[in-house]
CSV table of C-alpha atoms in Angstrom, one decimal:
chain,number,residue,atom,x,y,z
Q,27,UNK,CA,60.7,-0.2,19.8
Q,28,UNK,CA,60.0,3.5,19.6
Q,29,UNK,CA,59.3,5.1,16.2
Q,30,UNK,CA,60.8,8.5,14.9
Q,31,UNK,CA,58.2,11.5,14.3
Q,32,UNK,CA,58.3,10.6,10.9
Q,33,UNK,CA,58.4,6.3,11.6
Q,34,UNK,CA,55.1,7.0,13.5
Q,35,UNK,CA,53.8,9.3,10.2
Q,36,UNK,CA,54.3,6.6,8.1
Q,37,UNK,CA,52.8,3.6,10.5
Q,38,UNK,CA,49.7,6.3,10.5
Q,39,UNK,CA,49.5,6.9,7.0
Q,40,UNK,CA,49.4,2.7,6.0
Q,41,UNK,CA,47.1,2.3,9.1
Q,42,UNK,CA,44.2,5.1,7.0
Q,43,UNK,CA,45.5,2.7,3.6
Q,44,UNK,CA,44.4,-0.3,5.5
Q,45,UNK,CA,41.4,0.9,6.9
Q,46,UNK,CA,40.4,2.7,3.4
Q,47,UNK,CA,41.1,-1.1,1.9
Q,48,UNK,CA,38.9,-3.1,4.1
Q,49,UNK,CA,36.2,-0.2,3.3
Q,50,UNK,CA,36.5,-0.7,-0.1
Q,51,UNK,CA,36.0,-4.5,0.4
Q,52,UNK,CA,33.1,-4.7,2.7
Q,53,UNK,CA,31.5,-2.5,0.1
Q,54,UNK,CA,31.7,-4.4,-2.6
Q,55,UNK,CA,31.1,-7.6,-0.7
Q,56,UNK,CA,34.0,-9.7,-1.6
Q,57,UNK,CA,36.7,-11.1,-0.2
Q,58,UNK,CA,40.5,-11.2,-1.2
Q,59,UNK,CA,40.3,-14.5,-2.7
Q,60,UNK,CA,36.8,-13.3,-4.2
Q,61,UNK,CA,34.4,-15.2,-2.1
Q,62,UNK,CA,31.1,-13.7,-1.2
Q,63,UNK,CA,30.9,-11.7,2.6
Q,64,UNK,CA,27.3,-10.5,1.9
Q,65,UNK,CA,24.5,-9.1,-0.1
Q,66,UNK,CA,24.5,-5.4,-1.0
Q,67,UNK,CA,21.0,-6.1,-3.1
Q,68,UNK,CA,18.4,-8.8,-3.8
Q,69,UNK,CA,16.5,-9.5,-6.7
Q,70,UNK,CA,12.9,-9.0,-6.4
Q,71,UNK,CA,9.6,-9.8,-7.9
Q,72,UNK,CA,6.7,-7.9,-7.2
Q,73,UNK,CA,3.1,-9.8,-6.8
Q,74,UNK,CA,-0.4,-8.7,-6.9
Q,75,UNK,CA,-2.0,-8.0,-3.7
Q,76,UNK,CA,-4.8,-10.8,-4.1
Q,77,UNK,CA,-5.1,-14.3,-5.2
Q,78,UNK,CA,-6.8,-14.8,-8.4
Q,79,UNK,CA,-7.8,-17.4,-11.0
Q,80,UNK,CA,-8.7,-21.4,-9.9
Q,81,UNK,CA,-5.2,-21.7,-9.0
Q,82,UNK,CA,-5.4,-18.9,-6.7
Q,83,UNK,CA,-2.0,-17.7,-7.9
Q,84,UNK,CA,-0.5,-14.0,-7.3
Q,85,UNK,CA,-0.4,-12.5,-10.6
Q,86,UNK,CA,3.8,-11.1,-11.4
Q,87,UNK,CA,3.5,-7.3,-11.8
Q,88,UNK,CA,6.3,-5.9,-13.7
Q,89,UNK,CA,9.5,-7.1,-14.0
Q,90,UNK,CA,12.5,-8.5,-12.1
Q,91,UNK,CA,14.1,-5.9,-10.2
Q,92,UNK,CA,17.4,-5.2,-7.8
Q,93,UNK,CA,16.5,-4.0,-4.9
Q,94,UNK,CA,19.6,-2.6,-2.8
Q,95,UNK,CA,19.5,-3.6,0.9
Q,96,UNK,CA,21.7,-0.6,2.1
Q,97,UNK,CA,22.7,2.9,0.9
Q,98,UNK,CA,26.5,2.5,-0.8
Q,99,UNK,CA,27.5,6.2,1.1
Q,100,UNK,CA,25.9,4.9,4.3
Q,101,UNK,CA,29.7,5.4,6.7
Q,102,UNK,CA,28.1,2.9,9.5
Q,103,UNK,CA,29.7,-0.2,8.0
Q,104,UNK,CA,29.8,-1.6,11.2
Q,105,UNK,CA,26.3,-1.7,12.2
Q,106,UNK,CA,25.3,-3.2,9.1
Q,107,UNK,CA,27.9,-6.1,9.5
Q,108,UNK,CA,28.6,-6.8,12.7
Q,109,UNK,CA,25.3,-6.2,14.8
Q,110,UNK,CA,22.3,-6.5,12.9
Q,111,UNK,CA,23.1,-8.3,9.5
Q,112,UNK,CA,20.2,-9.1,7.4
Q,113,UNK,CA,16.6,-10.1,8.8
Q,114,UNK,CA,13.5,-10.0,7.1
Q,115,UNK,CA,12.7,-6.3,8.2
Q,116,UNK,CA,15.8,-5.5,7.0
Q,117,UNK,CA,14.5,-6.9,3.2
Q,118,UNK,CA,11.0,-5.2,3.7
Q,119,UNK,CA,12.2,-2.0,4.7
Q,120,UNK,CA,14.3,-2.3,1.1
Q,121,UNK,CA,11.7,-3.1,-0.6
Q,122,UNK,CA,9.3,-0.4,0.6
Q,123,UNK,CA,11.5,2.3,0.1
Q,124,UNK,CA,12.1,0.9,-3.5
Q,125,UNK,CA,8.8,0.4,-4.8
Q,126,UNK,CA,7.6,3.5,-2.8
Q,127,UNK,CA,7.0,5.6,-5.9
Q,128,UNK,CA,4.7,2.7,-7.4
Q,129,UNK,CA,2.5,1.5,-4.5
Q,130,UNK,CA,3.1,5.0,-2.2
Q,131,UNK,CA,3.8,4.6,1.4
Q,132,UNK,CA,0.4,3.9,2.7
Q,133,UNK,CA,1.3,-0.4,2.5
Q,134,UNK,CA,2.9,-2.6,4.3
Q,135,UNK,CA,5.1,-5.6,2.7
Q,136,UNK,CA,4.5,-9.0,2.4
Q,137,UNK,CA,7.2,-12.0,1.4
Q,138,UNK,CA,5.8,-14.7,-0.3
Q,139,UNK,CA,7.3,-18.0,-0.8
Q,140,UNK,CA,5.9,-18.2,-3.6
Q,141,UNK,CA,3.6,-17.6,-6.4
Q,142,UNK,CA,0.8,-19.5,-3.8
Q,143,UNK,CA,2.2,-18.0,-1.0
Q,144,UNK,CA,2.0,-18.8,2.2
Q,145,UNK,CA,3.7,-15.6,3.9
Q,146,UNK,CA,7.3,-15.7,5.5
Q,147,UNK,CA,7.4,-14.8,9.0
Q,148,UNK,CA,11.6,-15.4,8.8
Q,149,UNK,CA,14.2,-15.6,6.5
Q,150,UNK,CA,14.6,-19.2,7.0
Q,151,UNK,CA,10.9,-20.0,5.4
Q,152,UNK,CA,11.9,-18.4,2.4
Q,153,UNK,CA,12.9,-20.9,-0.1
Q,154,UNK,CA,15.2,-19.0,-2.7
Q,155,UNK,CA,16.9,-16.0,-1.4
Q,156,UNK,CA,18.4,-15.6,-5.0
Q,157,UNK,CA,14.5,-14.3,-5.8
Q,158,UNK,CA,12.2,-13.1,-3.3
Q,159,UNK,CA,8.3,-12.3,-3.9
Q,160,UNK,CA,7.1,-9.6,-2.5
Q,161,UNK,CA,3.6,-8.1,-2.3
Q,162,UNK,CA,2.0,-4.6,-0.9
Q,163,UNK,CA,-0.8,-4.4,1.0
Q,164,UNK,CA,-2.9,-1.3,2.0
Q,165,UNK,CA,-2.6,-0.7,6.0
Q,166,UNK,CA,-6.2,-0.3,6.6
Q,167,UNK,CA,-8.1,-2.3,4.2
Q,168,UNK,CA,-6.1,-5.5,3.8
Q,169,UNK,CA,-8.2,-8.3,4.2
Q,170,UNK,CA,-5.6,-10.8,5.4
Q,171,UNK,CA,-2.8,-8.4,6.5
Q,172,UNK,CA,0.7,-10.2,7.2
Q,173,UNK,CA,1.8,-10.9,10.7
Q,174,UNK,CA,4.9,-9.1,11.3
Q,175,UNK,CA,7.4,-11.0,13.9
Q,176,UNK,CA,10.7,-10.0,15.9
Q,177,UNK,CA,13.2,-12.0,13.0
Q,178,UNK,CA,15.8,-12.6,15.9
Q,179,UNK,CA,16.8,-15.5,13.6
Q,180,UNK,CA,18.9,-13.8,10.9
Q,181,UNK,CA,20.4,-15.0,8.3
Q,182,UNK,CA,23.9,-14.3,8.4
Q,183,UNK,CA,26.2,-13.8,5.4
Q,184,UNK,CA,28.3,-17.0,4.1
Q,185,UNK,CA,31.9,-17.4,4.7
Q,186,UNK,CA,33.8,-14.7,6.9
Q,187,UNK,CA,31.9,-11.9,8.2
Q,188,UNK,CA,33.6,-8.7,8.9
Q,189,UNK,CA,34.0,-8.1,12.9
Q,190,UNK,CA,35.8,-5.6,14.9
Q,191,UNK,CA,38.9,-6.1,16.3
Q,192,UNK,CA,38.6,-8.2,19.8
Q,193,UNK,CA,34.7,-9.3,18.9
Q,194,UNK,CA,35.4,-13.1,19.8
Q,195,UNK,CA,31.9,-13.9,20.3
Q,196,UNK,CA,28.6,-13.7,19.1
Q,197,UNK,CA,25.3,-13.1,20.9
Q,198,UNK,CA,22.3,-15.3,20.9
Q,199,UNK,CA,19.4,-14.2,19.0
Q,200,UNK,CA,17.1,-12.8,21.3
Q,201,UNK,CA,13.6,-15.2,21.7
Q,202,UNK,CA,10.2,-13.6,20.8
Q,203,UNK,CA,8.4,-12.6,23.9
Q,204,UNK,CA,4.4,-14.3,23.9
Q,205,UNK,CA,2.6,-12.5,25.9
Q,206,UNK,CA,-0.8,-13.6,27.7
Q,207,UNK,CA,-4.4,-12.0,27.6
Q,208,UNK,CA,-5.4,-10.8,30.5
Q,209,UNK,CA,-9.3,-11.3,31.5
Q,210,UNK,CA,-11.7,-8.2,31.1
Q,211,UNK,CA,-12.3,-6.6,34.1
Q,212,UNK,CA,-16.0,-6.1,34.5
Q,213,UNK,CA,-17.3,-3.4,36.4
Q,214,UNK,CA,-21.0,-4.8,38.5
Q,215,UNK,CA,-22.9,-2.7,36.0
Q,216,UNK,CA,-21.6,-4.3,33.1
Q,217,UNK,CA,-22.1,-7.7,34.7
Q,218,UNK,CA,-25.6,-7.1,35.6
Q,219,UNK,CA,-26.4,-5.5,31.9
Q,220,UNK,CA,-25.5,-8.8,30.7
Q,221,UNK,CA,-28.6,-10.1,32.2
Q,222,UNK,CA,-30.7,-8.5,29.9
Q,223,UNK,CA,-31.1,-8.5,26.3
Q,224,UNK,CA,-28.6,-6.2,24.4
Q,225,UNK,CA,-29.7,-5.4,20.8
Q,226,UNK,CA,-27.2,-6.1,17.7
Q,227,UNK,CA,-25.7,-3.0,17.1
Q,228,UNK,CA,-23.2,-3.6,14.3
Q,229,UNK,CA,-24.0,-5.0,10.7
Q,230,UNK,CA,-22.7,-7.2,8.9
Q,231,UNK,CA,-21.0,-6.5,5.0
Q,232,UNK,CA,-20.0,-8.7,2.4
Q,233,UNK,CA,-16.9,-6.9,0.8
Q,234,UNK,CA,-15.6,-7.8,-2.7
Q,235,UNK,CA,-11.9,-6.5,-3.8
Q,236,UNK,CA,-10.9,-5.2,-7.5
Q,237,UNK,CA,-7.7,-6.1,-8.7
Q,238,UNK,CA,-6.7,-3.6,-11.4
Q,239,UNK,CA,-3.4,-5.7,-11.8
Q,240,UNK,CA,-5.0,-8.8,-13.4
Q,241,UNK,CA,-8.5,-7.1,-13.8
Q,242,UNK,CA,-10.7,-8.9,-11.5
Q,243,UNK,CA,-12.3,-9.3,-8.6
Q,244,UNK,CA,-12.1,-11.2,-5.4
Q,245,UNK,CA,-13.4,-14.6,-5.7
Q,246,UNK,CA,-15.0,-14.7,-2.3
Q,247,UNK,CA,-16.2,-11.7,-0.4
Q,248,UNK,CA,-14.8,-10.7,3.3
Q,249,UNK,CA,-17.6,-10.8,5.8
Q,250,UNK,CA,-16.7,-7.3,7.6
Q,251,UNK,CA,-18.6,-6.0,11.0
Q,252,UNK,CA,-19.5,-2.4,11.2
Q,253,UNK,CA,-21.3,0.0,13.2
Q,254,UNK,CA,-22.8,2.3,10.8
Q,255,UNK,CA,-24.6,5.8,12.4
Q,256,UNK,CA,-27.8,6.6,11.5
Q,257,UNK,CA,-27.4,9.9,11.0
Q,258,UNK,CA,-26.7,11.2,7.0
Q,259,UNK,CA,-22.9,12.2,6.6
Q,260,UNK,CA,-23.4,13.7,3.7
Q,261,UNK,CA,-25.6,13.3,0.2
Q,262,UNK,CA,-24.2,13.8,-3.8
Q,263,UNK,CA,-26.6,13.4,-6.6
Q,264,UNK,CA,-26.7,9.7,-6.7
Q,265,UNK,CA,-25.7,8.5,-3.1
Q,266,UNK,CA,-26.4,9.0,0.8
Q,267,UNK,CA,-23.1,8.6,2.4
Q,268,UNK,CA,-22.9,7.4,6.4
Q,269,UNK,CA,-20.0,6.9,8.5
Q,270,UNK,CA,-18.9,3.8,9.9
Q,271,UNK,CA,-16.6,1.9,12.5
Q,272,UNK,CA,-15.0,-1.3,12.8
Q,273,UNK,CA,-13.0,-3.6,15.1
Q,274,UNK,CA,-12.5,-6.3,12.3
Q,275,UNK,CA,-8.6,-6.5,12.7
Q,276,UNK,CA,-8.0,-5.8,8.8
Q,277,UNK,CA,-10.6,-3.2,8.4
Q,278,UNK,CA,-9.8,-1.3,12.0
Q,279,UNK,CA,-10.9,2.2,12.2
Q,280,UNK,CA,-13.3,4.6,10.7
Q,281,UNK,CA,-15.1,3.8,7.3
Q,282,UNK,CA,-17.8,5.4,4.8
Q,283,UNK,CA,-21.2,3.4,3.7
Q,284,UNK,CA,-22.2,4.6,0.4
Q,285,UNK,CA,-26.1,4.0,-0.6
Q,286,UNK,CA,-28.0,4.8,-3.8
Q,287,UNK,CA,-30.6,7.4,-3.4
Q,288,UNK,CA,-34.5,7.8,-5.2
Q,289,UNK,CA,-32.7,9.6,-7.8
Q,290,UNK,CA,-29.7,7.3,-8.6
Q,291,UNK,CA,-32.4,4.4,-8.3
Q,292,UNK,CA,-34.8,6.2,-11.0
Q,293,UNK,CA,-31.7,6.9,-13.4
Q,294,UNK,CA,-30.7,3.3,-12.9
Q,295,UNK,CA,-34.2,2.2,-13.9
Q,296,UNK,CA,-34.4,3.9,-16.8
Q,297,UNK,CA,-31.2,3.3,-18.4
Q,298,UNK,CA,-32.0,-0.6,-17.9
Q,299,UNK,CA,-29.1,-1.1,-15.4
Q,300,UNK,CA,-29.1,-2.9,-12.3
Q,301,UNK,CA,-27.7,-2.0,-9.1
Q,302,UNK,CA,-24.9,-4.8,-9.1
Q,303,UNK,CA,-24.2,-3.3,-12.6
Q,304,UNK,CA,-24.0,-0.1,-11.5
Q,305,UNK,CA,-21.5,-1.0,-9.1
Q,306,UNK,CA,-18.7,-0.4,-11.7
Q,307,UNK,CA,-18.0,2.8,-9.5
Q,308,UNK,CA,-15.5,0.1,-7.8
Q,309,UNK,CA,-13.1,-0.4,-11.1
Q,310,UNK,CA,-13.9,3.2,-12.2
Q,311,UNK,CA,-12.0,4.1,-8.7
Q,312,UNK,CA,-9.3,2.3,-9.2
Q,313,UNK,CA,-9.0,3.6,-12.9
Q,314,UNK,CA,-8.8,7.5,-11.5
Q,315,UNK,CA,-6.5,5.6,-8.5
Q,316,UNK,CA,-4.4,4.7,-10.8
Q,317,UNK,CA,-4.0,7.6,-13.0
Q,318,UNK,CA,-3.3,9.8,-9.9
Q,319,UNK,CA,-0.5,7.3,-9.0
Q,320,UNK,CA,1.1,7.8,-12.3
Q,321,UNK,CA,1.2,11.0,-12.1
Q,322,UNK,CA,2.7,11.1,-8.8
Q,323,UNK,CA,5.7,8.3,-10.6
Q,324,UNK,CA,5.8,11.1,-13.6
Q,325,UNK,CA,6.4,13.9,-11.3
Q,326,UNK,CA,9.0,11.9,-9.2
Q,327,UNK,CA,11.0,10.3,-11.9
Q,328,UNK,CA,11.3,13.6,-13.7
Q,329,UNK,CA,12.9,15.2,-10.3
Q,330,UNK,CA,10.2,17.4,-10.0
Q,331,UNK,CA,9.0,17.2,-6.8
Q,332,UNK,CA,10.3,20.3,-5.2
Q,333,UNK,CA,8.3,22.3,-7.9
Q,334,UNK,CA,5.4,20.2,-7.8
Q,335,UNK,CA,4.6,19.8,-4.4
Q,336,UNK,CA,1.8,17.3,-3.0
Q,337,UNK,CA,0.2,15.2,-5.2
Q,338,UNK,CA,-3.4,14.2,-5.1
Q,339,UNK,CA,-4.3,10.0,-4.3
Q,340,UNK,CA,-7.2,8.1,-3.8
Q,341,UNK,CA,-7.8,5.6,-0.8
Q,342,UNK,CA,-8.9,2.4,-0.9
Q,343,UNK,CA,-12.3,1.4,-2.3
Q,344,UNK,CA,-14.8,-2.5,-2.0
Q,345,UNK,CA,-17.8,-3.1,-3.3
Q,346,UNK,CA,-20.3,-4.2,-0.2
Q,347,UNK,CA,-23.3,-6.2,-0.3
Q,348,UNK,CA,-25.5,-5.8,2.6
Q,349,UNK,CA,-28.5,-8.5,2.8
Q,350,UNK,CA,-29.8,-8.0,-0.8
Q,351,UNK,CA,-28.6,-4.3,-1.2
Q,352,UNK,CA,-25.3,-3.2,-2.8
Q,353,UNK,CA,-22.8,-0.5,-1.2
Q,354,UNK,CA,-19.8,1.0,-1.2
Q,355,UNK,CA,-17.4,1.2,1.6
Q,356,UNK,CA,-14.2,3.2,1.2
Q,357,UNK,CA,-11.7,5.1,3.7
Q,358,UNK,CA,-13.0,7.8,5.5
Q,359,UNK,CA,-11.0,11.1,4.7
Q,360,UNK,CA,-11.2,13.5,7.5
Q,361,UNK,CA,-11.0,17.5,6.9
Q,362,UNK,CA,-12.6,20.1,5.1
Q,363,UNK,CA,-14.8,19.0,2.1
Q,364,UNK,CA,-13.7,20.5,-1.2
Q,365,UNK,CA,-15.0,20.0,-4.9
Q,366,UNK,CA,-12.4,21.1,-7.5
Q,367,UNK,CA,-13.9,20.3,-10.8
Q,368,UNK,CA,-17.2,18.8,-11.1
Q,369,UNK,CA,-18.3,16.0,-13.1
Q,370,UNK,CA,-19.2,18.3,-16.4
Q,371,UNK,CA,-15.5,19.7,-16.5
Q,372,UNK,CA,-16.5,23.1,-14.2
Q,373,UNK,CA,-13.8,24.4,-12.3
Q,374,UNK,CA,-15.3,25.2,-9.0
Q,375,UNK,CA,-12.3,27.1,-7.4
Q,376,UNK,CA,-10.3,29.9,-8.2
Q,377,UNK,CA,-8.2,29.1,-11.1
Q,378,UNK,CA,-5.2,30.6,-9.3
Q,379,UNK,CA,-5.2,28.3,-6.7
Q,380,UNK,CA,-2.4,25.7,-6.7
Q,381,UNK,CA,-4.6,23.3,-5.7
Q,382,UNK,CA,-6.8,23.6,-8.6
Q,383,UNK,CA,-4.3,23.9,-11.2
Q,384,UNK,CA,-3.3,20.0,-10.1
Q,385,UNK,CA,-6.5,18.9,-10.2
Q,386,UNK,CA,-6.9,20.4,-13.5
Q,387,UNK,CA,-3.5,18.6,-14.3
Q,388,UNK,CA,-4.7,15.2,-13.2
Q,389,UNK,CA,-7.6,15.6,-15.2
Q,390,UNK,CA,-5.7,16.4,-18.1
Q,391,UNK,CA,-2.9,13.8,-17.5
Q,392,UNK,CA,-6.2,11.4,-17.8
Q,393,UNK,CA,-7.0,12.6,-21.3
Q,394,UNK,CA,-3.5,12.1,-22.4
Q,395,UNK,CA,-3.0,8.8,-21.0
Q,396,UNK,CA,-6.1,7.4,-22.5
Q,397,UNK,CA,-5.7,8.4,-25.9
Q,398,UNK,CA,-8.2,11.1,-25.5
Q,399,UNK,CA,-10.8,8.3,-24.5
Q,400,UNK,CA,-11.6,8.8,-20.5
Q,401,UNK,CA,-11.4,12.0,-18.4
Q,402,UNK,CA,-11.0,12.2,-14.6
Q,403,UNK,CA,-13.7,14.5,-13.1
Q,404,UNK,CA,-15.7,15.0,-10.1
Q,405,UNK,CA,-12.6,16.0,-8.3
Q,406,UNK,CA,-13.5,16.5,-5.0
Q,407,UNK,CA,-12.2,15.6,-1.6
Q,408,UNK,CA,-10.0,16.6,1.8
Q,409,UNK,CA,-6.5,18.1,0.6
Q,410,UNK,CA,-5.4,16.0,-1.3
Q,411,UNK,CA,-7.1,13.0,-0.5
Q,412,UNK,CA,-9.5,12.7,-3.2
Q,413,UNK,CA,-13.0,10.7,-3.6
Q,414,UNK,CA,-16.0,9.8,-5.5
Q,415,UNK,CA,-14.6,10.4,-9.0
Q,416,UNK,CA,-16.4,10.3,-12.0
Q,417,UNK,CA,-15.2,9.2,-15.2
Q,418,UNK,CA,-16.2,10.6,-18.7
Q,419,UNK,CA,-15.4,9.1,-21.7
Q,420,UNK,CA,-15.7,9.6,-25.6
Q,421,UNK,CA,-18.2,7.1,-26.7
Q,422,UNK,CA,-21.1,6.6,-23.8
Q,423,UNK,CA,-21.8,3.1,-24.9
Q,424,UNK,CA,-19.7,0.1,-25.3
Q,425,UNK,CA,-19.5,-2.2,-28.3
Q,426,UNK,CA,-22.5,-4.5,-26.4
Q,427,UNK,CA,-24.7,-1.4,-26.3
Q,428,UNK,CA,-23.5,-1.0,-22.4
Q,429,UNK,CA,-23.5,2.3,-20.8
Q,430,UNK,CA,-19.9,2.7,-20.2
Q,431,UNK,CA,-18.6,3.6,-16.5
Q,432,UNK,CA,-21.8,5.0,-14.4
Q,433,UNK,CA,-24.7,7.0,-14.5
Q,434,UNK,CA,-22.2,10.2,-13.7
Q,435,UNK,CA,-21.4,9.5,-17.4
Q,436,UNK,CA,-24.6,10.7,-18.9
């Protein structure tokens, strides 16, 4: 039967009604008769990035939080409903973009199934998808990064999902490919070199994580291989600095040594520390790590990011121990070297620089923060990637007559 102009007007018009309807629906995940179609957000509880204590537990940092799973102006409806659905890349993505402005975007995610872990390769393994643990992990110095899998098998929303019109089946999860090592392929040279004896060219370090979360350390170091040069990178006041590779799957990539010089040594001496002691450069790190990255969550949660600009960060830090000598091993930062306020307060730039007026800011953000008890100095690094900081405080000794922080604090 044919419509009129104005029949076929109207049969458009409730068609746009309809589809406006079904919009509204999908989007807020219910049904007509009120039945859940699927999860807009999850609830999430972020864990520390170690195991600590004899129970080897995660520690809870913060809070429950809702996490949403999709943008609500996102206008691809379809794709989220029909073809992909939700998989467990679907929930870390979420999760990365929502804790972003607390851990920055230099981690990968973990989910836990539990306080003990183990790790969940698929949604399936996790036990309660009413709460889901989640913890961040640095990309280059994890020690026991997660291994991330194709999740071909999704979970798919209970009761009726929403399909397109003429969609009568449903396609089989793809399977993961495993693929095979191939052999080495050794040229003559390389087979005859075997015959002789090759000297050990890469040493071996013991490396010990901090945990500012539940203030402690790793209970058992990570034996680490590196090829460390010979040649001086570069030397401060209390340390020779040499850089260093590594093939260790979690540590991958290009690395700094840090040793104590004569002078550090003599200083140590007579201020009746010990090297191990002395090693509170670690936690002092993570102190100026951490002040940076609340500054970077004070700049961003008052929207002032477009005035602001870049903000300065720190990169990951571990105490070494190398036969009976103690190191440090942090991140290599390439680039140009700058200093921008040195460990007695100087200002060692122009002070109308940007860049110096933000390190001036974090230092001053420290002083704040604290109560007007610590101050982040020494700021020095590539850009923005900042290292070896210093940190002064009020009162140079503790309550147990310990010098407070590090020599830098004298």
């Amino acid at each position: 039967m044919n419509l009129c102009p104005r029949g076929r007007q109207h049969g458009g018009e409730m068609a746009k009604v309809q589809r406006r309807y079904e919009k509204k629906t999908r989007l807020s995940g219910k049904s007509q008769k009120g039945k859940d179609v699927s999860k807009r957000e999850i609830t999430v509880q972020m864990l520390s990035a170690d195991v600590s204590g004899k129970a080897q537990k995660y520690s809870r940092i913060g809070p429950r939080e809702f996490v949403q799973l999709y943008d609500d102006d996102d206008e691809d409806l379809d794709r989220f409903y029909t073809k992909e659905e939700m998989t467990i890349e679907r929930v870390k993505d979420a999760c990365l973009k929502h804790f972003e402005p607390k851990v920055g975007n230099n981690v990968v995610c973990d989910i836990l199934a539990g306080g003990q872990g183990p790790s969940c390769a698929s949604l399936k393994q996790i036990p309660n998808m009413n709460l889901i643990y989640v913890r961040f992990i640095n990309k280059s110095s994890t020690a026991d990064a997660p291994v991330f899998v194709d999740d071909t098998d999704a979970v798919h929303p209970q009761s009726t999902t929403v399909k397109r019109k003429g969609s009568n089946s449903v396609p089989s999860p793809k399977k993961a490919k495993i693929s095979t090592p191939m052999p080495k392929s050794l040229s003559v040279t390389h087979m005859l070199k075997l015959g002789k004896l090759i000297n050990k060219s890469t040493t071996t370090i013991h490396l010990y994580g901090f945990n500012l979360a539940d203030m402690s350390w790793s209970s058992s170091p990570r034996a680490v291989e590196f090829s460390v040069s010979e040649d001086v990178l570069g030397e401060g006041a209390f340390r020779k600095a040499y850089k260093a590779e590594s093939k260790d799957e979690s540590f991958a990539g290009s690395w700094v040594v840090k040793e104590y010089n004569e002078n550090a040594l003599d200083v140590i001496a007579e201020t009746n520390q010990t090297l191990e002691t002395h090693t509170k450069v670690v936690q002092m790190h993570s102190l100026a790590q951490n002040f940076a990255s609340q500054l970077k969550t004070s700049v961003e949660q008052n929207v002032m990011q477009e005035s602001f600009g870049d903000c300065f960060h720190y990169g990951s830090v571990y105490l070494g121990k190398k036969g009976d000598e103690f190191v440090t091993v942090e991140e290599f930062v390439d680039g140009e070297f700058s200093k921008y306020i040195n460990n007695d307060g100087t200002l060692c730039k122009n002070v109308n620089e940007v860049i110096l007026q933000k390190a001036e800011c974090l230092s001053h953000f420290s002083f704040e923060k604290s109560n007007n008890q610590v101050m982040v100095l020494d700021i020095q690094g590539c850009g923005y990637s900042l290292v070896d900081p210093e940190v002064a405080s009020s009162s140079l000794f503790g309550e147990n007559k310990e010098l407070l922080f590090t020599t830098g604090n004298l």
